Coordinates of C-alpha atoms in Angstrom, one line a residue:
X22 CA 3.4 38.5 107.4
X23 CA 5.9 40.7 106.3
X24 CA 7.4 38.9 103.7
X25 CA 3.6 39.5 101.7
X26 CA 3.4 42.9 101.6
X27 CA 3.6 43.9 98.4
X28 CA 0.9 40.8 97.4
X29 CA -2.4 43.1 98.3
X30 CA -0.7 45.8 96.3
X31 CA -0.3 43.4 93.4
X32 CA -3.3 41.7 93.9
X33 CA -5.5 44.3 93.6
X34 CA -4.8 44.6 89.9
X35 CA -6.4 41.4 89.3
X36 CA -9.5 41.2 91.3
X37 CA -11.2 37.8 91.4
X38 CA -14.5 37.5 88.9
X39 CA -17.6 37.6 91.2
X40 CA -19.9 34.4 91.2
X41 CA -16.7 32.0 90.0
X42 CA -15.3 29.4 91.5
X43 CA -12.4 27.8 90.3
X44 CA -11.0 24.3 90.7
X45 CA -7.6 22.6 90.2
X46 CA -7.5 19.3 88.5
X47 CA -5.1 16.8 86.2
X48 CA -4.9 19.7 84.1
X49 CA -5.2 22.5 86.3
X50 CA -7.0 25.8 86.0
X51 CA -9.2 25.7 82.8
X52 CA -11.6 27.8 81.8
X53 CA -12.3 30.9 79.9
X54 CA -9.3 32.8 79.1
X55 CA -10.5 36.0 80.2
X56 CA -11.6 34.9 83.5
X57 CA -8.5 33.8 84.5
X58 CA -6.3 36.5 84.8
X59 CA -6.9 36.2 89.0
X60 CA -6.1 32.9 88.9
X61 CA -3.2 32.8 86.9
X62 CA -2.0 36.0 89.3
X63 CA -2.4 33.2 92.2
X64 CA -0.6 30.4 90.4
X65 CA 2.5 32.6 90.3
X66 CA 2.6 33.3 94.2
X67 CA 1.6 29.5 95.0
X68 CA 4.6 28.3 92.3
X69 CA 6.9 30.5 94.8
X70 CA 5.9 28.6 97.7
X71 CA 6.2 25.6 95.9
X72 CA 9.7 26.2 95.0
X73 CA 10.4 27.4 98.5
X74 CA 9.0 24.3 99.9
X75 CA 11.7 22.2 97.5
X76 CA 14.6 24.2 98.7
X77 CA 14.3 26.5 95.9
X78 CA 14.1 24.1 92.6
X79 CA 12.8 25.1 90.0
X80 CA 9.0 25.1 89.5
X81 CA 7.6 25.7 86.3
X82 CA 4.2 27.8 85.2
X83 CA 2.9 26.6 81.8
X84 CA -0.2 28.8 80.3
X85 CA -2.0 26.3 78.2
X86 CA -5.5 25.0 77.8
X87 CA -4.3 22.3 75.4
X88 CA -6.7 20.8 72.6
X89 CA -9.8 23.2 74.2
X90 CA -11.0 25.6 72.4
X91 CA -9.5 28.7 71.3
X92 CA -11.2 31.3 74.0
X93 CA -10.2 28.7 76.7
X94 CA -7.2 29.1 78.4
X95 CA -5.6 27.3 81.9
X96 CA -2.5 27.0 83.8
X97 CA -0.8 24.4 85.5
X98 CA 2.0 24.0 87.8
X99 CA 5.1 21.9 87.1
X100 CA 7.2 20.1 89.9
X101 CA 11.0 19.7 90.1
X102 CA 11.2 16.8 88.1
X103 CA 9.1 17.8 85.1
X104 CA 6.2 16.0 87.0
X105 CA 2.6 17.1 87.8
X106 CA 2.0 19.5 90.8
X107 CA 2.0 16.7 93.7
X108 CA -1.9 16.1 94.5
X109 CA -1.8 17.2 98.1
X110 CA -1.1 20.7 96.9
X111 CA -3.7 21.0 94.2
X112 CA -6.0 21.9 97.1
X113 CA -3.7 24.7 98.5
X114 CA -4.2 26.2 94.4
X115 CA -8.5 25.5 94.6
X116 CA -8.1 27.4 98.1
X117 CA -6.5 30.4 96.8
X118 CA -8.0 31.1 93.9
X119 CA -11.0 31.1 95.3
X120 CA -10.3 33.6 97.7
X121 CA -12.5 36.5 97.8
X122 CA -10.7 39.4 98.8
X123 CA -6.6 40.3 98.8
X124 CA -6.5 39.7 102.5
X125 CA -7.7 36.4 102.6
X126 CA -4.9 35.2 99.3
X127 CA -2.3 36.4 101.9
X128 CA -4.0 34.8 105.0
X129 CA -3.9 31.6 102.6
X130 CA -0.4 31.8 101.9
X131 CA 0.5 32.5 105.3
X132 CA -1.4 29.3 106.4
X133 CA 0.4 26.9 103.6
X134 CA 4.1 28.2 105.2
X135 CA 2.8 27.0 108.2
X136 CA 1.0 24.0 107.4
X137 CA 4.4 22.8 105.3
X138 CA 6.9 24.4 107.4
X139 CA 8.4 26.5 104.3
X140 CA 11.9 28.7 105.3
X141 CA 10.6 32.2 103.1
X142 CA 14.8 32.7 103.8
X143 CA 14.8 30.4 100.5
X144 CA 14.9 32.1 97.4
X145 CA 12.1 30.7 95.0
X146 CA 12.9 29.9 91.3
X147 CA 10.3 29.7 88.7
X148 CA 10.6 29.0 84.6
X149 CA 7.0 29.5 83.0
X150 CA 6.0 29.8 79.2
X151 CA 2.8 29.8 77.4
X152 CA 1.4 28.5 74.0
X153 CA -0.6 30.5 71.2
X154 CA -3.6 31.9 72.2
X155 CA -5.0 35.0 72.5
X156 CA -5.6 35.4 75.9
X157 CA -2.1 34.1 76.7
X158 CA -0.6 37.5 76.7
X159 CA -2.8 39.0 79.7
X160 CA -2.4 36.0 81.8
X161 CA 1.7 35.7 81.3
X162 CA 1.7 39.5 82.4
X163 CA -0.7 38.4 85.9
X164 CA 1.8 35.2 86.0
X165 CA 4.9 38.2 86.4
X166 CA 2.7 40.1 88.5
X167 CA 2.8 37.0 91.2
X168 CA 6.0 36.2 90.9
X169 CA 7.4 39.9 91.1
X170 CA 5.2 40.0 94.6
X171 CA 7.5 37.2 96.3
X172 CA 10.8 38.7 94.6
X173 CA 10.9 35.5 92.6
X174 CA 14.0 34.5 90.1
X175 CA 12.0 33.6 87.0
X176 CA 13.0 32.0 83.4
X177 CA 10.4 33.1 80.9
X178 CA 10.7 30.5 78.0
X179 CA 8.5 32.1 75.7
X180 CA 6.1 30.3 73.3
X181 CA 7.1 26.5 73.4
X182 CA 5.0 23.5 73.8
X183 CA 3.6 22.2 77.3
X184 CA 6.1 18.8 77.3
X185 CA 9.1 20.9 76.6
X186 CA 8.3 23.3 79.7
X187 CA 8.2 20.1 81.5
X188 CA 11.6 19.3 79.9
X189 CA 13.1 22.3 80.7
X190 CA 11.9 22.4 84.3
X191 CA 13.7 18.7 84.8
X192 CA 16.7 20.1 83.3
X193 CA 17.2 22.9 85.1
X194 CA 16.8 20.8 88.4
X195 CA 19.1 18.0 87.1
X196 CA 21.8 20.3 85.9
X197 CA 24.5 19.9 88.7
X198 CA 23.8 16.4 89.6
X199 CA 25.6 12.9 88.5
X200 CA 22.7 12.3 85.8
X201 CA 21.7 15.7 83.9
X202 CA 18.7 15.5 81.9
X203 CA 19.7 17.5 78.9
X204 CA 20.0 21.0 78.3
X205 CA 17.2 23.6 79.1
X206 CA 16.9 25.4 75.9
X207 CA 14.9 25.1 72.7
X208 CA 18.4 23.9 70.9
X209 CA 19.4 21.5 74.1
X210 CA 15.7 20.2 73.5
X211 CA 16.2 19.1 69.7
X212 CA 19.5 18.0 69.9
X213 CA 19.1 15.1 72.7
X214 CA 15.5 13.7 71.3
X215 CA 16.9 14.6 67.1
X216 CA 20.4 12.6 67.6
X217 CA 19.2 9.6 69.8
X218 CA 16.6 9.4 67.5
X219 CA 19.4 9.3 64.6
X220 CA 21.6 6.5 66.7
X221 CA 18.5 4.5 66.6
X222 CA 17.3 4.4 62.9
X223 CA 20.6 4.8 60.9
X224 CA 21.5 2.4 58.0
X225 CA 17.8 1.4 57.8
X226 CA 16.0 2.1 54.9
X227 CA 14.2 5.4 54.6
X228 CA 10.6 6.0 55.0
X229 CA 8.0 8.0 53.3
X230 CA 6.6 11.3 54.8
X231 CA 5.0 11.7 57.4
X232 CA 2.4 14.4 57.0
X233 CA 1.8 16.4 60.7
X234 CA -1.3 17.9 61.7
X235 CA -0.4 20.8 63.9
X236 CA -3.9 21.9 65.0
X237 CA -2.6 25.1 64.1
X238 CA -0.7 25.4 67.6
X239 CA 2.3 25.7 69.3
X240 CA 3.6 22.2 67.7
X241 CA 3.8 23.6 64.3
X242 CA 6.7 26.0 64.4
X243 CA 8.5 23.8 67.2
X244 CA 8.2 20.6 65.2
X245 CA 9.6 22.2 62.1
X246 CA 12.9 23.3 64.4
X247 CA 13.2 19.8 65.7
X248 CA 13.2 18.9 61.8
X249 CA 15.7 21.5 60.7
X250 CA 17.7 20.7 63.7
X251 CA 17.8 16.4 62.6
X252 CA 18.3 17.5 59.2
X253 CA 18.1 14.0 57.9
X254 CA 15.7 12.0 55.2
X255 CA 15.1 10.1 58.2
X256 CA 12.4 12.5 59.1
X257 CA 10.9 14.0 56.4
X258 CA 7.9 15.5 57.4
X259 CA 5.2 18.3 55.7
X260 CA 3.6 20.0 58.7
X261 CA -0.3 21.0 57.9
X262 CA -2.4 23.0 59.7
X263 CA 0.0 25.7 61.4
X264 CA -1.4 29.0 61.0
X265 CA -0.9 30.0 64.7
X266 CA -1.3 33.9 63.9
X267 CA -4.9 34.1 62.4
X268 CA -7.6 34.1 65.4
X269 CA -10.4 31.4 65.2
X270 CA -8.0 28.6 63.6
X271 CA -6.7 26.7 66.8
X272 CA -7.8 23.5 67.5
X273 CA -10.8 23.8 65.1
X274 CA -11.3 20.8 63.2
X275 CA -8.3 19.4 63.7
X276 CA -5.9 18.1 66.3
X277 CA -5.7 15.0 68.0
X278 CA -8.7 15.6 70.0
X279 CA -10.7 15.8 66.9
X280 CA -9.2 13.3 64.8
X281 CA -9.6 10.5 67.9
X282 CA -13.4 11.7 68.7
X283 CA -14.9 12.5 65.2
X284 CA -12.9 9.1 63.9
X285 CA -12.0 11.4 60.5
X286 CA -9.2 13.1 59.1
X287 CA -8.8 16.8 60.0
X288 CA -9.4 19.9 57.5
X289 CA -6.4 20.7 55.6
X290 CA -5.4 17.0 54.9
X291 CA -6.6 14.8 51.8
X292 CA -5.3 11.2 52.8
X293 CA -3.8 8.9 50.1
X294 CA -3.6 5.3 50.6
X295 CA -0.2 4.0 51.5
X296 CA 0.6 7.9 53.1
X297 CA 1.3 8.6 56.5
X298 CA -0.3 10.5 59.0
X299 CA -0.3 12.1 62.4
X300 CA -1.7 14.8 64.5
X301 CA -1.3 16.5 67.7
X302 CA -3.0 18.8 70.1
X303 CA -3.1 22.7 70.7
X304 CA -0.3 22.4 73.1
X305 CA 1.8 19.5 71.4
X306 CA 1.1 16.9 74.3
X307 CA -1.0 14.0 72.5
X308 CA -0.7 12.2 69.3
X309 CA -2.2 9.6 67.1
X310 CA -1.6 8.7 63.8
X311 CA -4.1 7.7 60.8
X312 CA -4.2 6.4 57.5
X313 CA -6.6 5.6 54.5
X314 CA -6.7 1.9 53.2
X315 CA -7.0 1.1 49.4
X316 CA -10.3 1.8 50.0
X317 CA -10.1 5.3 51.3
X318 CA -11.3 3.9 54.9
X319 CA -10.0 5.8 57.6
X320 CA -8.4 4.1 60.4
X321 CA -7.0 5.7 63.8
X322 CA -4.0 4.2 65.4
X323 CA -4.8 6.1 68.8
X324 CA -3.0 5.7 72.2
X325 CA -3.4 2.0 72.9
X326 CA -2.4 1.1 69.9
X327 CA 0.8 3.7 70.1
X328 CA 0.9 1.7 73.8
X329 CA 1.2 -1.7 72.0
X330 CA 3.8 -0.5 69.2
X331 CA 6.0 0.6 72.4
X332 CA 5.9 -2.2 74.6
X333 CA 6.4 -4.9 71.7
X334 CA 9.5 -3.1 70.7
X335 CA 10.4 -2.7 74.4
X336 CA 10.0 -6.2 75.4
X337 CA 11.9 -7.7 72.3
X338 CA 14.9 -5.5 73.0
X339 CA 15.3 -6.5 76.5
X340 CA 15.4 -9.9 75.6
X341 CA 17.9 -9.6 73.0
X342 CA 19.9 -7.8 76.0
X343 CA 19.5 -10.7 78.0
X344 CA 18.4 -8.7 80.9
X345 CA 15.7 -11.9 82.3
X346 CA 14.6 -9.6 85.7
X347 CA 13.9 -6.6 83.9
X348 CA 10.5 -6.5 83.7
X349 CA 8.0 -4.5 80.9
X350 CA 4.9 -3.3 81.9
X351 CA 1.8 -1.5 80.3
X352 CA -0.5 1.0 82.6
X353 CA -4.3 1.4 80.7
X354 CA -7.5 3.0 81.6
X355 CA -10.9 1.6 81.7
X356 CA -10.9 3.8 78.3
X357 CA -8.1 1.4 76.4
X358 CA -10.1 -0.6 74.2
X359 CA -10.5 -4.6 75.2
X360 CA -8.7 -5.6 72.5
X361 CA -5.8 -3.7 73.0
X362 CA -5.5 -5.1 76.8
X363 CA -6.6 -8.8 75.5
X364 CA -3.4 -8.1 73.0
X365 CA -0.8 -7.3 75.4
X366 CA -1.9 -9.7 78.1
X367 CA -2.6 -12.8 75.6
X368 CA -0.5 -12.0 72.9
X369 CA 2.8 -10.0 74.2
X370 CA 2.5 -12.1 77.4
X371 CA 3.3 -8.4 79.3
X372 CA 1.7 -7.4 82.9
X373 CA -0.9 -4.7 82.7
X374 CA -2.5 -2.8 85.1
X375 CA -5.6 -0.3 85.1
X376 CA -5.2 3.5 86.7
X377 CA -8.1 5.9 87.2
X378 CA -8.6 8.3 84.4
X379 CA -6.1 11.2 84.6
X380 CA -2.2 11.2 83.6
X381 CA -1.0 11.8 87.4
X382 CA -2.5 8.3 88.0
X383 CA -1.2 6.4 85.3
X384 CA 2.2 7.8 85.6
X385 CA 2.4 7.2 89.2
X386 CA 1.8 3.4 88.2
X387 CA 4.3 3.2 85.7
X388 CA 6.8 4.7 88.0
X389 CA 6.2 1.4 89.8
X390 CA 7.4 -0.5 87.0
X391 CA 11.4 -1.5 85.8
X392 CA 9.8 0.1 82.6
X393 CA 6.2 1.4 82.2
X394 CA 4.4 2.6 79.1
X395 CA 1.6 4.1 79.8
X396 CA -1.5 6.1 77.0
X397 CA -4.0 7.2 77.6
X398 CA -6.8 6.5 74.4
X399 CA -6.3 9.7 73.8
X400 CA -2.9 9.8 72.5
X401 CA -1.3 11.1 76.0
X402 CA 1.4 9.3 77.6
X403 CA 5.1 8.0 78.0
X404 CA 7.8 5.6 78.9
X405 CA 9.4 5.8 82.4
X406 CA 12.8 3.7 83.1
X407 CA 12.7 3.3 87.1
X408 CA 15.9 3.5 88.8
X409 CA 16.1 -0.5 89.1
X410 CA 16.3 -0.4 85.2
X411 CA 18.2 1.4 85.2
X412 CA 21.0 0.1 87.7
X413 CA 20.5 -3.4 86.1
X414 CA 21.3 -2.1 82.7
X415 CA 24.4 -0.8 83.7
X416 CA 25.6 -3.8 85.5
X417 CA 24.8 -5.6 82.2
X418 CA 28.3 -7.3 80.4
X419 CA 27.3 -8.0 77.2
X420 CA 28.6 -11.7 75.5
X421 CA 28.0 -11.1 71.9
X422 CA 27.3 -8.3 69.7
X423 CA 23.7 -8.6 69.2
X424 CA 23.6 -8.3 73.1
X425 CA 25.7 -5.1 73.0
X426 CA 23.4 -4.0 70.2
X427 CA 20.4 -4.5 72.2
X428 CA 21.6 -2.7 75.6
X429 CA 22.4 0.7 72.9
X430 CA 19.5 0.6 71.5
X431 CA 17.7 0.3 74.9
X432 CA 20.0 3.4 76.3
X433 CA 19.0 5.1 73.1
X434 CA 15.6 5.1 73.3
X435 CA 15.4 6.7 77.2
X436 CA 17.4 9.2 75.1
X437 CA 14.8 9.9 72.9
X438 CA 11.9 9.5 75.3
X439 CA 10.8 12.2 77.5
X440 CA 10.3 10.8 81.1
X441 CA 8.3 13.5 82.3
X442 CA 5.5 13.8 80.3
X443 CA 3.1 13.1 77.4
X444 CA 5.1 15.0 74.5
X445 CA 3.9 14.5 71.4
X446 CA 7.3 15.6 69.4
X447 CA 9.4 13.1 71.6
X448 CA 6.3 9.8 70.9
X449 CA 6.6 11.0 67.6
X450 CA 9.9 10.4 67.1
X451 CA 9.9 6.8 68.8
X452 CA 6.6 5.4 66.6
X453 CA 9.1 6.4 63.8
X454 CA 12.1 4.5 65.2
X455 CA 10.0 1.6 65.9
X456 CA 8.3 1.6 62.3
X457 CA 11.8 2.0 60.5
X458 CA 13.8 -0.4 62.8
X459 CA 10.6 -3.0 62.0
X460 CA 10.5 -1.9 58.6
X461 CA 6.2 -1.7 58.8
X462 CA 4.0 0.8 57.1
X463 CA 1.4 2.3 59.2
X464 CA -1.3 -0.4 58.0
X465 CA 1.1 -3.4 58.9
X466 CA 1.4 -1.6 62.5
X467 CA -2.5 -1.7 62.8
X468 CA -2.7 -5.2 61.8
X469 CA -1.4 -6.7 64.9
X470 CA -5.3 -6.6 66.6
X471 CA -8.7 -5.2 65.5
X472 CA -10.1 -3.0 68.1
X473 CA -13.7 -3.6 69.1
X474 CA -16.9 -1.6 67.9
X475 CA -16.9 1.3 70.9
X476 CA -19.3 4.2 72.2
X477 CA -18.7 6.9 74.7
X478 CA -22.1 8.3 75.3
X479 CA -22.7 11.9 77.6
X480 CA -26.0 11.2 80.7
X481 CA -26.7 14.9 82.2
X482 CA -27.5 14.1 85.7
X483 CA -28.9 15.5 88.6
X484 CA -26.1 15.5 90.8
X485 CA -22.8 13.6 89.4
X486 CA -21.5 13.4 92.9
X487 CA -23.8 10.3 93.8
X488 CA -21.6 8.4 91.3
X489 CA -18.7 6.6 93.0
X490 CA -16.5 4.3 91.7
X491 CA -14.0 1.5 92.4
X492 CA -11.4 -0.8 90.4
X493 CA -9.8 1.8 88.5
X494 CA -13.3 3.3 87.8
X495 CA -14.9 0.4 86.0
X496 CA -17.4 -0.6 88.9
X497 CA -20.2 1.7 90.5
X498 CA -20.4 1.0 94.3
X499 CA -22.9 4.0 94.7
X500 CA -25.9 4.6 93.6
X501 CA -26.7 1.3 94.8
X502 CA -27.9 -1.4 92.7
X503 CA -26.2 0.6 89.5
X504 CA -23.5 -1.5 88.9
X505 CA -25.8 -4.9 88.9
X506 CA -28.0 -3.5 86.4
X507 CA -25.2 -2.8 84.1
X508 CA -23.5 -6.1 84.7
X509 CA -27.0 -7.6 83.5
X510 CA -27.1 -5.7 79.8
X511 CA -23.3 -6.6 79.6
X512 CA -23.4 -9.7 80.2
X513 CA -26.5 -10.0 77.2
X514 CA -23.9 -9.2 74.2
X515 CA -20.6 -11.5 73.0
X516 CA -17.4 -9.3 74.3
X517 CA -19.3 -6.4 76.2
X518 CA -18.1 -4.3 78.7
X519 CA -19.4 -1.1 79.9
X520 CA -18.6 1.1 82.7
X521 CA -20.1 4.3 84.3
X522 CA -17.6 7.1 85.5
X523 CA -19.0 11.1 86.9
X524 CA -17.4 13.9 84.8
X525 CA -15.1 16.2 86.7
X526 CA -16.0 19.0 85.3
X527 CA -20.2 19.2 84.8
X528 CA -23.3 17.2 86.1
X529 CA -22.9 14.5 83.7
X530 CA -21.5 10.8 83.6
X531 CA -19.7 9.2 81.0
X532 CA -21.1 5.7 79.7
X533 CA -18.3 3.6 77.9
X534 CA -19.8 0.8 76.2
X535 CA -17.8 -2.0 73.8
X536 CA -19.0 -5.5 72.3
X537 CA -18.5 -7.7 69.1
X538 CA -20.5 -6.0 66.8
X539 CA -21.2 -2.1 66.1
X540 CA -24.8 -2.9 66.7
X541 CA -24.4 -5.0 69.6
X542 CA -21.8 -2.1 70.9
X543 CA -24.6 0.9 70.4
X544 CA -27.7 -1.1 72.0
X545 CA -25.4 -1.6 74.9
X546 CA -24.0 1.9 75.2
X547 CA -28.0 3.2 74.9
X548 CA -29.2 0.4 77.1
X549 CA -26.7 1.9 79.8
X550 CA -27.1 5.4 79.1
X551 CA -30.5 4.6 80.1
X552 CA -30.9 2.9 83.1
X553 CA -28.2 5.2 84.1
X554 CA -30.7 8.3 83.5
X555 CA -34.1 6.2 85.0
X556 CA -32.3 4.8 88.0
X557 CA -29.9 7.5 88.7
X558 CA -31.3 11.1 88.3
X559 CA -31.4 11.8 84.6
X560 CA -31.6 15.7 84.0
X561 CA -34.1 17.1 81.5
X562 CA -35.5 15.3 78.6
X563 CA -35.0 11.5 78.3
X564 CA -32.6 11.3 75.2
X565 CA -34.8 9.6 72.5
X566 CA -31.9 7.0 71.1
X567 CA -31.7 5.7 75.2
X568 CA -32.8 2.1 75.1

C-alpha cells in the first residue's frame, strides 16, 4: 500500500528481538526497557491509525513503566478523551508488535485500514511524552521514527507525568467544543486543578504539611510547579525523594507501590506522630497517604479508604444541593478490603459495585454512574461526573445559600478532579480539600472503619490459563471443584473471604485471603494457597508455610 512505504525503511532500524513476544494489556507494553525499542517503533504507526480512525483526534503516546522498576520501561496508547486505548484495539497493538519481519508490520497495518474502514486521506495527530528513565530516550527517538513513517503531526510534551499526558490529550480534543477541558500545557494543567482547588478550601483554617514521597520520579519536579504555581499556605508541602538524575534511585524503596505492599514508610522519610504523609508512584498515577500514631505505628490510608473519604464528601454535598435523583456511586475490586465495602454499603448507605481487576474495567463502571468514584487498593483511580450529572446540576435553582454553596462546591470539585485518569497530583489535591473543609487530621480520616487483617499470597502454577473466573473475579468456575474447596476453608473463620484470580503476566495465581483476626487471616490465605497448589498444578517445591 502505497501510503507505507517509507515504514520498511524505518522499520528496519528497529528490528524486533528474536524469541520475544510481546503483549498489550491495562497498562500496555511493559517490559525491559531495552527490548522495546521495536515495540515502541510499532506503537507510533498504530497511534496514527488510531488517530486516523477518529477523524484525526488527537492520540497520545506515553513512555512509562510506572512504579516498575528502573530498567523496565512500557508504552501505552491514549484515546481522544484522555481514556485507555479502547480494548478491541489492544489486539491490533499484540499483533504488530509481534510481527517478525518489516513486511508483515505493513501487511498488519494494511489489514487494520481494512478491517476498520480508516480514510489514510485523514491527517493523523499524535501528542506523546515520557517520564524519567533511562531507557526513555532510545524509545522516544523509535516513537518519532513511527510517526515520521506515516507523516504524522506530533506534539512532543516532554518529561511530564502519565495523568497529565492524559490531560493534555482530552484537552487538545476538547479545545473547539462547547465544554473545553482546560488548557494543554504544563501552566493550563496547574492553573485549572491549583485555583479550583483554592475556591474549595479558602477561609478554612490552614493545615500542617504534607510531606510527598516522590519515588524519585517524574512527580517530584511536576508537583513542586503545581505548588509554586498555587502559591498558597494552603498547600504547603516538602517533597522527599526526588532525585530523578542519579541512575538506580527510581522507585527503589519508595513510592506508592512500596509503601502499600511492604505496609512501611519509604527511605528518606522519618514519620512523626501528628505529621502527614503521602506517596506516589514512578509515573505520578497512584497515591496513598500514611501516618505514625503516638505510638510510632504505621498506618496506610490506601485507595479504599481514599475511595471512602471521596464518596462521603460527595454524597453530603449533593444533599445539601438538594439534588434527590443524583445518585453517588462507588466501583471496588475483589482487592478493596471488606471493611471498606461493608462501610460504604452499611454505613454511607451508597450503591457499590465490583469490576475485574484493571482500571479500564472500573472506569467503564463508573462511567455508568451520575457520579462514580472508583480506586483501586492500590491508590489508582478517580471521580467521573456522567453527562446526567451533569445536565441535572445545571438545571438546579437553588432556594437558599447553603444550597447555592453546595452546587459551587460540587462544580468545583469536577474542576479539580481529573476525569480521565488515576492522577495522583489531582487525588492529591481533593484528599486535602476534603480534610481541610472537614477540618480532620489524617488519624481522624482513618478512624471512620478498621480494615480487616489481609494476605495476598503468590501460587506458581503449572499453567495459569486453567484458572477462570466469574463475578468480578471472586469465584473460580474452572478448575472444577476449586471454588467449593475454598468456600469450605472460608466459611471455617469469622469474616473470611478469599478468592483465587491467574496473573496476567506469569504462571502464577494470586490468593487474596481476609478474616477477623491476623491469625485467622494467614491460616486462611496458606490454607488456600494450598489446595490451590495440590488441586490445581502447583509448580516446583510445595511452599513450606502452605497449610
Amino acid at each position: 500500500m502505497s501510503a507505507f512505504t517509507k515504514v520498511i525503511e524505518y522499520s528496519a532500524k528497529h528490528p524486533k528481538p528474536a524469541d520475544t513476544t510481546f503483549e498489550y494489556g491495562t497498562a500496555g507494553f511493559r517490559t525491559i526497557g531495552k527490548t522495546l525499542e521495536s515495540t515502541v517503533f510499532r506503537a507510533g504507526l498504530l497511534a496514527a491509525l488510531r488517530s486516523q480512525s477518529k477523524q484525526g483526534q488527537v492520540i497520545g503516546v506515553m513512555i512509562t513503566a510506572s512504579h516498575n522498576h528502573e530498567r523496565d520501561n512500557g508504552v501505552k496508547l491514549i484515546d481522544p478523551m484522555g481514556e485507555m486505548l479502547q480494548q478491541s484495539w489492544e489486539g491490533y497493538c499484540t499483533d504488530i508488535a509481534n510481527a517478525s519481519s518489516d513486511s508483515q508490520v505493513v501487511g498488519i497495518l494494511a489489514s487494520i485500514v481494512k478491517l476498520e474502514g480508516i480514510d489514510l486521506s485523514v491527517q493523523p495527530k499524535v501528542a506523546y511524552a515520557r517520564d524519567t528513565r533511562p531507557s526513555g530516550p532510545l524509545l522516544q527517538t523509535a516513537l518519532e521514527d513511527g510517526l515520521s513513517a506515516l507523516d504524522v503531526e506530533a506534539t512532543n510534551f516532554g518529561i511530564v507525568t502519565t495523568p497529565q499526558l492524559h490531560y493534555f490529550v482530552r484537552c487538545l480534543n476538547t479545545a473547539n467544543s462547547s465544554s473545553p477541558y482546560g488548557e494543554p500545557t504544563e501552566d493550563g494543567y496547574n492553573a485549572k486543578y491549583g485555583q479550583a482547588f483554592l475556591r474549595l478550601v479558602e477561609g478554612k483554617p490552614l493545615p500542617s504539611t504534607l510531606h510527598i514521597d516522590a519515588a524519585n520520579g517524574v512527580g517530584a519536579p511536576q508537583v513542586r510547579k503545581l505548588a509554586s504555581a498555587i502559591g498558597s499556605p494552603y498547600f504547603n508541602i516538602e517533597v522527599h525523594n526526588s532525585d530523578i538524575d542519579s541512575l538506580g534511585k527510581l522507585n527503589i524503596d519508595c513510592g506508592a507501590d512500596y509503601v502499600k505492599s511492604n505496609q512501611r514508610s519509604p527511605a528518606g522519610t522519618t514519620l512523626a506522630p501528628a505529621s502527614r504523609y503521602c506517596s506516589f508512584d514512578g509515573d505520578a498515577d497512584r497515591i496513598v497517604y500514611y501516618y505514625a500514631d503516638n505510638h510510632g505505628i504505621f498506618h496506610l490510608l490506601d485507595g479504599d479508604k481514599i475511595s471512602t473519604l471521596v464518596a462521603t464528601y460527595l454524597r453530603d454535598l449533593v444533599a445539601a444541593a438538594g439534588v434527590s435523583d443524583l445518585q453517588v456511586g462507588v466501583v471496588q475490586t475483589a482487592y478493596a478490603n471488606g471493611s471498606s465495602t461493608s462501610y460504604i454499603k452499611d454505613t454511607l448507605r451508597l450503591p457499590t459495585v465490583f469490576a475485574k481487576t484493571g482500571v479500564k474495567h472500573l472506569h467503564h463502571e463508573a462511567e455508568k454512574m451520575s457520579i462514580g468514584a472508583y480506586f483501586e487498593a492500590n491508590g489508582h483511580g478517580t471521580v467521573l461526573f456522567n453527562s446526567c450529572a451533569v445536565e441535572k446540576l445545571q438545571a438546579v435553582r437553588p432556594a437558599t445559600p447553603a444550597q447555592a454553596d453546595a452546587i459551587d462546591r460540587l462544580w468545583a470539585l469536577r474542576d479539580l478532579i481529573n476525569e480521565s485518569v488515576g492522577d495522583a497530583m489531582s487525588d492529591m489535591l481533593l484528599v486535602e480539600t476534603i480534610l481541610i473543609c472537614k477540618g480532620w487530621t489524617l488519624e481522624q480520616w482513618d478512624a471512620a472503619y478498621t480494615d480487616l487483617p489481609s494476605r495476598l499470597l503468590k501460587v506458581v502454577v503449572n499453567d495459569r490459563n486453567i484458572f477462570k473466573t466469574t463475578d468480578a473475579e471472586q469465584k473460580l468456575t474452572s478448575p472444577p471443584g476449586l471454588q467449593s474447596v475454598v468456600d469450605s476453608l472460608v466459611a471455617k473463620f469469622p469474616r473470611g473471604r478469599s478468592f483465587v484470580r491467574p496473573s496476567g503476566t506469569e504462571d502464577a495465581v494470586r490468593v487474596y485471603a481476609e478474616a477477623a483476626t491476623r491469625s485467622d487471616c494467614d491460616q486462611l490465605a496458606y490454607a488456600v494457597a494450598g489446595a490451590v497448589f495440590d488441586l490445581a498444578g502447583g509448580s516446583g517445591e510445595r511452599p513450606a508455610e502452605f497449610l
